Short mmCIF file of C-alpha atoms (C1' of nucleotides) in Angstrom, two decimals:
data_model
loop_
_atom_site.label_atom_id
_atom_site.label_comp_id
_atom_site.label_asym_id
_atom_site.label_seq_id
_atom_site.Cartn_x
_atom_site.Cartn_y
_atom_site.Cartn_z
CA MET A 1 122.15 26.33 89.99
CA GLU A 2 125.54 27.78 89.15
CA PHE A 3 126.39 30.95 87.27
CA THR A 4 128.70 33.94 87.16
CA VAL A 5 128.07 37.67 87.13
CA SER A 6 130.60 39.97 85.47
CA LEU A 7 131.13 43.29 87.17
CA ASP A 8 131.47 46.44 85.11
CA SER A 9 131.41 48.78 88.09
CA PRO A 10 133.52 48.62 91.27
CA PHE A 11 132.33 46.14 93.88
CA SER A 12 133.77 44.56 97.01
CA LEU A 13 131.71 41.60 98.19
CA GLU A 14 133.71 41.39 101.40
CA HIS A 15 133.27 45.04 102.42
CA THR A 16 129.61 44.97 101.47
CA LEU A 17 128.77 41.86 103.47
CA LYS A 18 130.74 43.09 106.49
CA SER A 19 129.31 46.58 106.52
CA GLY A 20 126.54 45.95 109.03
CA GLN A 21 123.57 46.15 106.66
CA LEU A 22 122.97 42.41 106.67
CA PHE A 23 122.80 39.94 109.51
CA ARG A 24 122.59 36.56 107.82
CA TRP A 25 125.86 36.13 105.91
CA ARG A 26 128.66 33.81 107.05
CA LYS A 27 132.01 33.10 105.47
CA ARG A 28 133.17 29.49 105.24
CA GLY A 29 136.48 29.04 103.51
CA GLU A 30 136.49 31.13 100.37
CA TRP A 31 132.73 31.29 100.07
CA TRP A 32 130.06 33.50 101.56
CA TYR A 33 126.77 31.83 102.45
CA GLY A 34 123.58 33.78 102.89
CA VAL A 35 119.93 32.90 103.21
CA VAL A 36 118.10 35.20 100.85
CA SER A 37 114.49 35.00 99.79
CA GLY A 38 114.11 31.59 101.38
CA SER A 39 117.10 29.95 99.65
CA VAL A 40 120.84 29.82 100.04
CA LEU A 41 123.00 32.09 97.94
CA LYS A 42 126.63 30.94 97.95
CA ILE A 43 128.95 33.48 96.45
CA GLN A 44 132.61 34.24 95.88
CA GLN A 45 134.35 37.17 94.24
CA ASP A 46 137.25 36.66 91.85
CA GLY A 47 138.33 40.03 90.56
CA ASP A 48 135.53 41.37 88.43
CA THR A 49 133.61 38.09 88.46
CA LEU A 50 131.13 36.85 91.01
CA ARG A 51 130.75 33.10 91.18
CA CYS A 52 127.35 32.09 92.47
CA ILE A 53 125.81 28.80 93.50
CA THR A 54 122.20 28.82 94.56
CA GLY A 55 119.58 26.46 95.80
CA SER A 56 116.80 28.02 93.79
CA ASP A 57 116.19 29.06 90.20
CA ARG A 58 114.77 32.32 91.46
CA LEU A 59 118.19 33.43 92.65
CA ASP A 60 119.61 34.06 89.17
CA SER A 61 122.03 36.67 87.88
CA GLY A 62 119.26 39.23 87.66
CA PHE A 63 118.45 38.66 91.31
CA VAL A 64 122.09 39.04 92.36
CA THR A 65 122.44 42.23 90.32
CA ASN A 66 119.37 43.67 91.96
CA TYR A 67 120.30 42.51 95.47
CA PHE A 68 123.75 44.13 95.39
CA LYS A 69 122.49 47.06 93.30
CA LEU A 70 125.16 46.37 90.71
CA ASP A 71 123.14 48.44 88.26
CA GLU A 72 124.01 51.55 90.27
CA ASP A 73 127.17 53.22 88.92
CA LEU A 74 129.30 53.38 92.06
CA GLU A 75 131.94 55.70 90.62
CA HIS A 76 129.28 58.18 89.66
CA VAL A 77 127.56 57.85 93.04
CA LEU A 78 130.74 58.45 95.03
CA GLY A 79 131.63 61.27 92.67
CA THR A 80 128.52 63.19 93.68
CA LEU A 81 129.37 63.18 97.41
CA THR A 82 130.76 66.33 98.98
CA LYS A 83 134.25 65.17 99.88
CA ASP A 84 136.52 65.97 102.80
CA GLU A 85 139.51 64.17 104.30
CA VAL A 86 137.43 62.00 106.59
CA VAL A 87 134.98 60.55 104.09
CA THR A 88 137.62 60.43 101.34
CA ARG A 89 139.83 58.23 103.49
CA ALA A 90 136.93 55.93 104.34
CA ILE A 91 136.05 55.58 100.66
CA GLU A 92 139.63 54.76 99.71
CA LYS A 93 139.85 52.20 102.49
CA TYR A 94 136.61 50.40 101.71
CA TYR A 95 136.32 51.08 98.02
CA GLY A 96 133.68 48.90 96.41
CA LEU A 97 131.41 48.84 99.44
CA ARG A 98 127.85 49.04 98.18
CA LEU A 99 124.44 49.52 99.64
CA VAL A 100 122.23 46.51 99.05
CA ARG A 101 118.57 46.03 98.29
CA GLN A 102 117.37 43.44 100.75
CA GLU A 103 113.79 42.38 101.28
CA THR A 104 111.86 45.02 103.14
CA TRP A 105 110.11 42.81 105.64
CA GLU A 106 113.31 41.05 106.69
CA CYS A 107 115.13 44.36 106.93
CA LEU A 108 112.39 45.90 109.06
CA GLY A 109 112.11 42.86 111.32
CA SER A 110 115.88 42.73 111.79
CA PHE A 111 116.37 46.40 112.61
CA VAL A 112 113.54 46.41 115.13
CA LEU A 113 115.80 44.00 117.02
CA ALA A 114 118.83 46.25 116.65
CA THR A 115 117.96 48.77 119.35
CA ASN A 116 120.49 48.80 122.17
CA ALA A 117 122.27 45.74 120.84
CA ASN A 118 125.58 45.16 119.12
CA ILE A 119 126.04 43.32 115.86
CA PRO A 120 126.95 39.88 117.27
CA ARG A 121 123.86 40.07 119.43
CA ILE A 122 121.62 41.15 116.56
CA GLU A 123 122.91 38.27 114.44
CA LYS A 124 122.20 35.91 117.29
CA MET A 125 118.63 37.16 117.74
CA VAL A 126 117.91 36.97 114.02
CA ALA A 127 119.37 33.47 113.83
CA ALA A 128 117.23 32.43 116.79
CA ILE A 129 113.91 33.60 115.32
CA CYS A 130 114.80 32.05 111.95
CA ALA A 131 115.61 28.72 113.57
CA ARG A 132 112.47 28.82 115.70
CA TYR A 133 109.94 30.26 113.23
CA GLY A 134 111.43 30.04 109.74
CA THR A 135 111.02 27.30 107.18
CA ARG A 136 113.79 24.75 107.37
CA PHE A 137 115.50 23.46 104.24
CA GLU A 138 118.71 21.79 103.11
CA PHE A 139 121.57 23.01 100.98
CA GLU A 140 124.72 20.99 100.30
CA GLY A 141 123.82 18.73 103.18
CA ASP A 142 123.46 21.52 105.73
CA SER A 143 120.27 22.78 107.32
CA TYR A 144 119.14 26.40 106.93
CA SER A 145 116.05 28.40 107.86
CA SER A 146 114.28 31.18 106.04
CA PHE A 147 113.45 34.49 107.70
CA PRO A 148 110.01 33.91 109.25
CA ALA A 149 106.91 35.24 107.53
CA PRO A 150 105.19 38.14 109.32
CA GLY A 151 102.05 36.11 109.93
CA VAL A 152 104.06 33.46 111.76
CA LEU A 153 105.71 35.97 114.09
CA ALA A 154 102.40 37.75 114.61
CA GLY A 155 100.98 34.49 115.92
CA ALA A 156 103.97 33.61 118.08
CA ALA A 157 103.60 33.27 121.82
CA MET A 158 105.36 36.11 123.64
CA ALA A 159 107.17 33.71 125.93
CA ASP A 160 108.59 31.82 122.95
CA LEU A 161 109.74 35.04 121.31
CA ARG A 162 111.43 36.12 124.51
CA ALA A 163 113.11 32.73 124.68
CA CYS A 164 114.92 33.73 121.48
CA GLY A 165 116.80 36.30 123.57
CA LEU A 166 114.87 39.30 122.29
CA GLY A 167 114.19 40.86 125.70
CA TYR A 168 111.94 43.90 125.59
CA ARG A 169 112.08 43.83 121.76
CA ALA A 170 109.80 40.77 121.63
CA PRO A 171 106.50 42.70 121.86
CA PHE A 172 107.78 45.23 119.31
CA LEU A 173 108.64 42.55 116.78
CA LYS A 174 105.30 40.85 117.29
CA HIS A 175 103.44 44.11 116.86
CA VAL A 176 105.36 45.05 113.71
CA ALA A 177 104.83 41.56 112.28
CA ALA A 178 101.09 41.83 112.92
CA SER A 179 100.89 45.24 111.23
CA VAL A 180 102.75 43.92 108.20
CA ALA A 181 100.67 40.74 108.09
CA ASP A 182 97.53 42.88 108.20
CA GLY A 183 98.75 44.89 105.23
CA LYS A 184 98.91 48.17 107.15
CA ILE A 185 102.13 49.18 105.42
CA ASP A 186 102.37 49.42 101.66
CA PHE A 187 105.95 48.25 101.07
CA ASP A 188 105.71 48.50 97.30
CA GLY A 189 104.45 52.05 97.53
CA LEU A 190 107.40 53.12 99.71
CA ALA A 191 109.97 52.99 96.95
CA ALA A 192 107.89 55.27 94.75
CA LEU A 193 107.51 58.03 97.34
CA PRO A 194 109.91 60.92 97.92
CA PHE A 195 112.25 60.15 100.80
CA GLU A 196 110.65 62.25 103.54
CA ASP A 197 107.19 60.99 102.64
CA SER A 198 108.33 57.38 102.68
CA ARG A 199 109.78 57.89 106.15
CA LYS A 200 106.50 59.37 107.34
CA VAL A 201 104.75 56.22 106.15
CA LEU A 202 107.00 54.05 108.30
CA LEU A 203 106.56 56.33 111.32
CA LYS A 204 102.86 56.81 110.91
CA GLU A 205 99.97 56.33 113.25
CA LEU A 206 96.47 55.21 112.42
CA LEU A 207 93.59 56.31 114.64
CA GLY A 208 96.07 57.50 117.23
CA GLU A 209 97.75 54.14 117.40
CA LYS A 210 101.28 53.64 116.21
CA VAL A 211 101.45 51.18 113.33
CA LEU A 212 105.03 50.05 113.82
CA LEU A 213 106.00 49.99 117.49
CA GLY A 214 109.74 49.97 117.90
CA VAL A 215 110.30 51.85 114.65
CA GLY A 216 111.65 55.35 115.15
CA PRO A 217 113.52 57.56 112.69
CA LYS A 218 116.78 55.59 112.85
CA VAL A 219 115.20 52.23 112.12
CA ALA A 220 113.02 53.81 109.44
CA ASP A 221 116.12 55.26 107.76
CA CYS A 222 117.80 51.84 107.83
CA VAL A 223 114.80 50.21 106.18
CA LEU A 224 114.57 52.89 103.50
CA LEU A 225 118.30 52.84 102.78
CA TYR A 226 118.89 49.09 102.84
CA SER A 227 115.69 47.84 101.31
CA CYS A 228 113.84 50.60 99.48
CA GLY A 229 116.63 52.14 97.46
CA LYS A 230 116.42 55.50 99.23
CA ASP A 231 120.08 56.37 98.80
CA GLU A 232 119.67 59.73 100.47
CA ALA A 233 118.63 58.15 103.79
CA PHE A 234 121.31 58.67 106.46
CA PRO A 235 120.72 56.52 109.54
CA ILE A 236 122.31 58.13 112.60
CA ASP A 237 123.30 55.54 115.17
CA VAL A 238 125.72 55.99 118.05
CA TRP A 239 128.75 55.39 115.82
CA ILE A 240 127.70 57.88 113.19
CA ALA A 241 126.68 60.37 115.85
CA ARG A 242 130.20 60.21 117.26
CA VAL A 243 131.72 60.68 113.82
CA LEU A 244 129.50 63.69 113.20
CA ALA A 245 130.30 65.21 116.58
CA LYS A 246 134.02 64.75 116.06
CA SER A 247 134.50 65.48 112.38
CA TYR A 248 131.39 67.34 111.21
CA PRO A 249 130.48 69.75 114.03
CA ARG A 250 129.44 72.43 111.56
CA LEU A 251 126.58 70.21 110.37
CA ILE A 252 125.16 70.18 113.90
CA ASP A 253 122.94 73.07 114.93
CA SER A 254 124.22 75.23 117.76
CA SER A 255 121.68 74.07 120.33
CA LEU A 256 122.55 70.40 119.94
CA ARG A 257 126.23 71.19 119.69
CA ALA A 258 126.06 73.05 122.99
CA ARG A 259 124.35 70.12 124.68
CA LEU A 260 126.92 67.72 123.26
CA ALA A 261 129.74 69.82 124.62
CA ARG A 262 127.98 70.09 127.97
CA ASP A 263 127.27 66.45 128.78
CA GLY A 264 129.56 64.66 126.36
CA LYS A 265 127.09 61.90 125.86
CA ILE A 266 125.25 61.72 122.59
CA LYS A 267 121.52 61.32 122.90
CA LEU A 268 119.39 62.58 120.09
CA SER A 269 115.80 63.53 120.68
CA TYR A 270 113.31 62.95 117.90
CA GLY A 271 113.61 66.59 116.84
CA ASP A 272 117.41 66.52 117.06
CA TYR A 273 117.47 63.48 114.83
CA LEU A 274 115.26 64.95 112.13
CA ARG A 275 117.16 68.25 112.06
CA LEU A 276 120.58 66.60 112.03
CA SER A 277 119.47 64.11 109.42
CA GLN A 278 118.29 66.87 107.13
CA SER A 279 121.45 68.87 107.62
CA VAL A 280 123.68 65.90 106.80
CA ARG A 281 121.62 64.88 103.76
CA LYS A 282 121.83 68.44 102.48
CA HIS A 283 125.59 68.35 102.93
CA PHE A 284 126.38 65.01 101.27
CA GLY A 285 123.66 65.11 98.63
CA ARG A 286 121.24 62.61 97.17
CA TYR A 287 123.55 59.65 97.79
CA ALA A 288 124.22 60.59 101.43
CA GLY A 289 123.53 57.00 102.48
CA TYR A 290 126.72 55.87 100.79
CA ALA A 291 128.73 58.38 102.80
CA GLN A 292 127.03 57.08 105.93
CA GLN A 293 127.94 53.47 105.15
CA TYR A 294 131.60 54.23 104.47
CA LEU A 295 131.85 56.37 107.60
CA TYR A 296 130.15 53.70 109.69
CA MET A 297 132.44 50.96 108.40
CA ASP A 298 135.50 53.08 109.07
CA ALA A 299 134.38 54.02 112.58
CA ARG A 300 133.71 50.40 113.49
CA GLU A 301 136.88 48.96 112.01
CA ARG A 302 138.93 51.64 113.69
CA GLU A 303 137.55 50.51 117.02
CA ALA A 304 138.25 46.82 116.38
"C1'" DT B 1 110.82 68.43 125.43
"C1'" DA B 2 113.37 66.07 128.74
"C1'" DG B 3 114.13 62.06 131.45
"C1'" DC B 4 113.93 57.46 132.06
"C1'" DA B 5 113.10 52.33 131.61
"C1'" DG B 6 113.77 48.44 129.10
"C1'" DG B 7 116.30 42.78 128.94
"C1'" DA B 8 120.06 40.48 127.64
"C1'" DA B 9 124.52 39.92 125.94
"C1'" DA B 10 128.96 41.78 124.51
"C1'" DA B 11 132.82 44.75 125.76
"C1'" DT B 12 135.45 46.62 129.00
"C1'" DC B 13 137.38 47.31 133.36
"C1'" DG C 1 133.40 39.10 138.34
"C1'" DA C 2 131.34 43.68 138.26
"C1'" DT C 3 130.30 47.39 135.44
"C1'" DT C 4 129.47 49.66 131.22
"C1'" DT C 5 127.91 49.73 126.68
"C1'" DT C 6 125.24 48.29 123.06
"C1'" DC C 7 123.51 50.39 114.85
"C1'" DC C 8 117.01 53.25 120.12
"C1'" DT C 9 112.19 53.78 121.06
"C1'" DG C 10 108.13 54.40 123.97
"C1'" DC C 11 106.10 56.37 127.70
"C1'" DT C 12 105.26 59.91 131.11
#
DNA sequence: TAGCAGGAAAATC
DNA sequence: GATTTTCCTGCT
């Protein structure tokens, strides 16, 4: 199926797909190829038009609009952020970068793998579990695999999971997959809850047993921001922590600031994370997640 | 709450 | 080629 989507709000496909939210997009020639919802979405931006070619009728213009959140007025969103030189420069540089709305299970499964790994490695791990456990299909003569269903990963042998290069993350992914397969997390309900409540759901325990092993506040924030439309979520990873320490010290409470100055290294305890997260969300406002994504992109590109 | 381990691969030296 | 770092969380 082939169609176009006209943009009436700023959008940069390139910045969005390279911003570290998604792990399954590759550029070949002028086209971006992604496996989304079990089919290939092939897409190219030409000014204010998106050209799309898909392998499934389900991936129509409505789907694309929803996936890239094109219904969200980016100018308005960025206008609400509390500006300063640092975030203003990042926004100018990567203007059009948008948060996406990916499928919650895939997002959760992917970010469980993201602990202590860099992006090339995460992409490799995700590709490996898709190839090993996903459903294979063809598009334009090439072979692709869907992101595996939770029930499939829940039933996977630990040794096979480890063989995908997951290391110590293998048992976490299996556990999370089993919880999801057993319906212990109400994904649909998440979007309807206030932000802090939705995060509590992802971090919750039942009968003294953690429901989602390997999911702490950072991963929870990623899931809520990238798949549940919680635009106020502000995931704090090592890159963002460095940006905050360098450019936003006044958002960091004195105790943490003192420890940062003392040992230089940035390690956030659970309590540190929640306090800092709240402080930063209060500063940037209800679309804080957009500020986070622009700052993250800028910090990473600067390094490269 | 603080300290540490965890597995493997990428970055860096 | 060795060492350090890596979009962190769980356990004690």
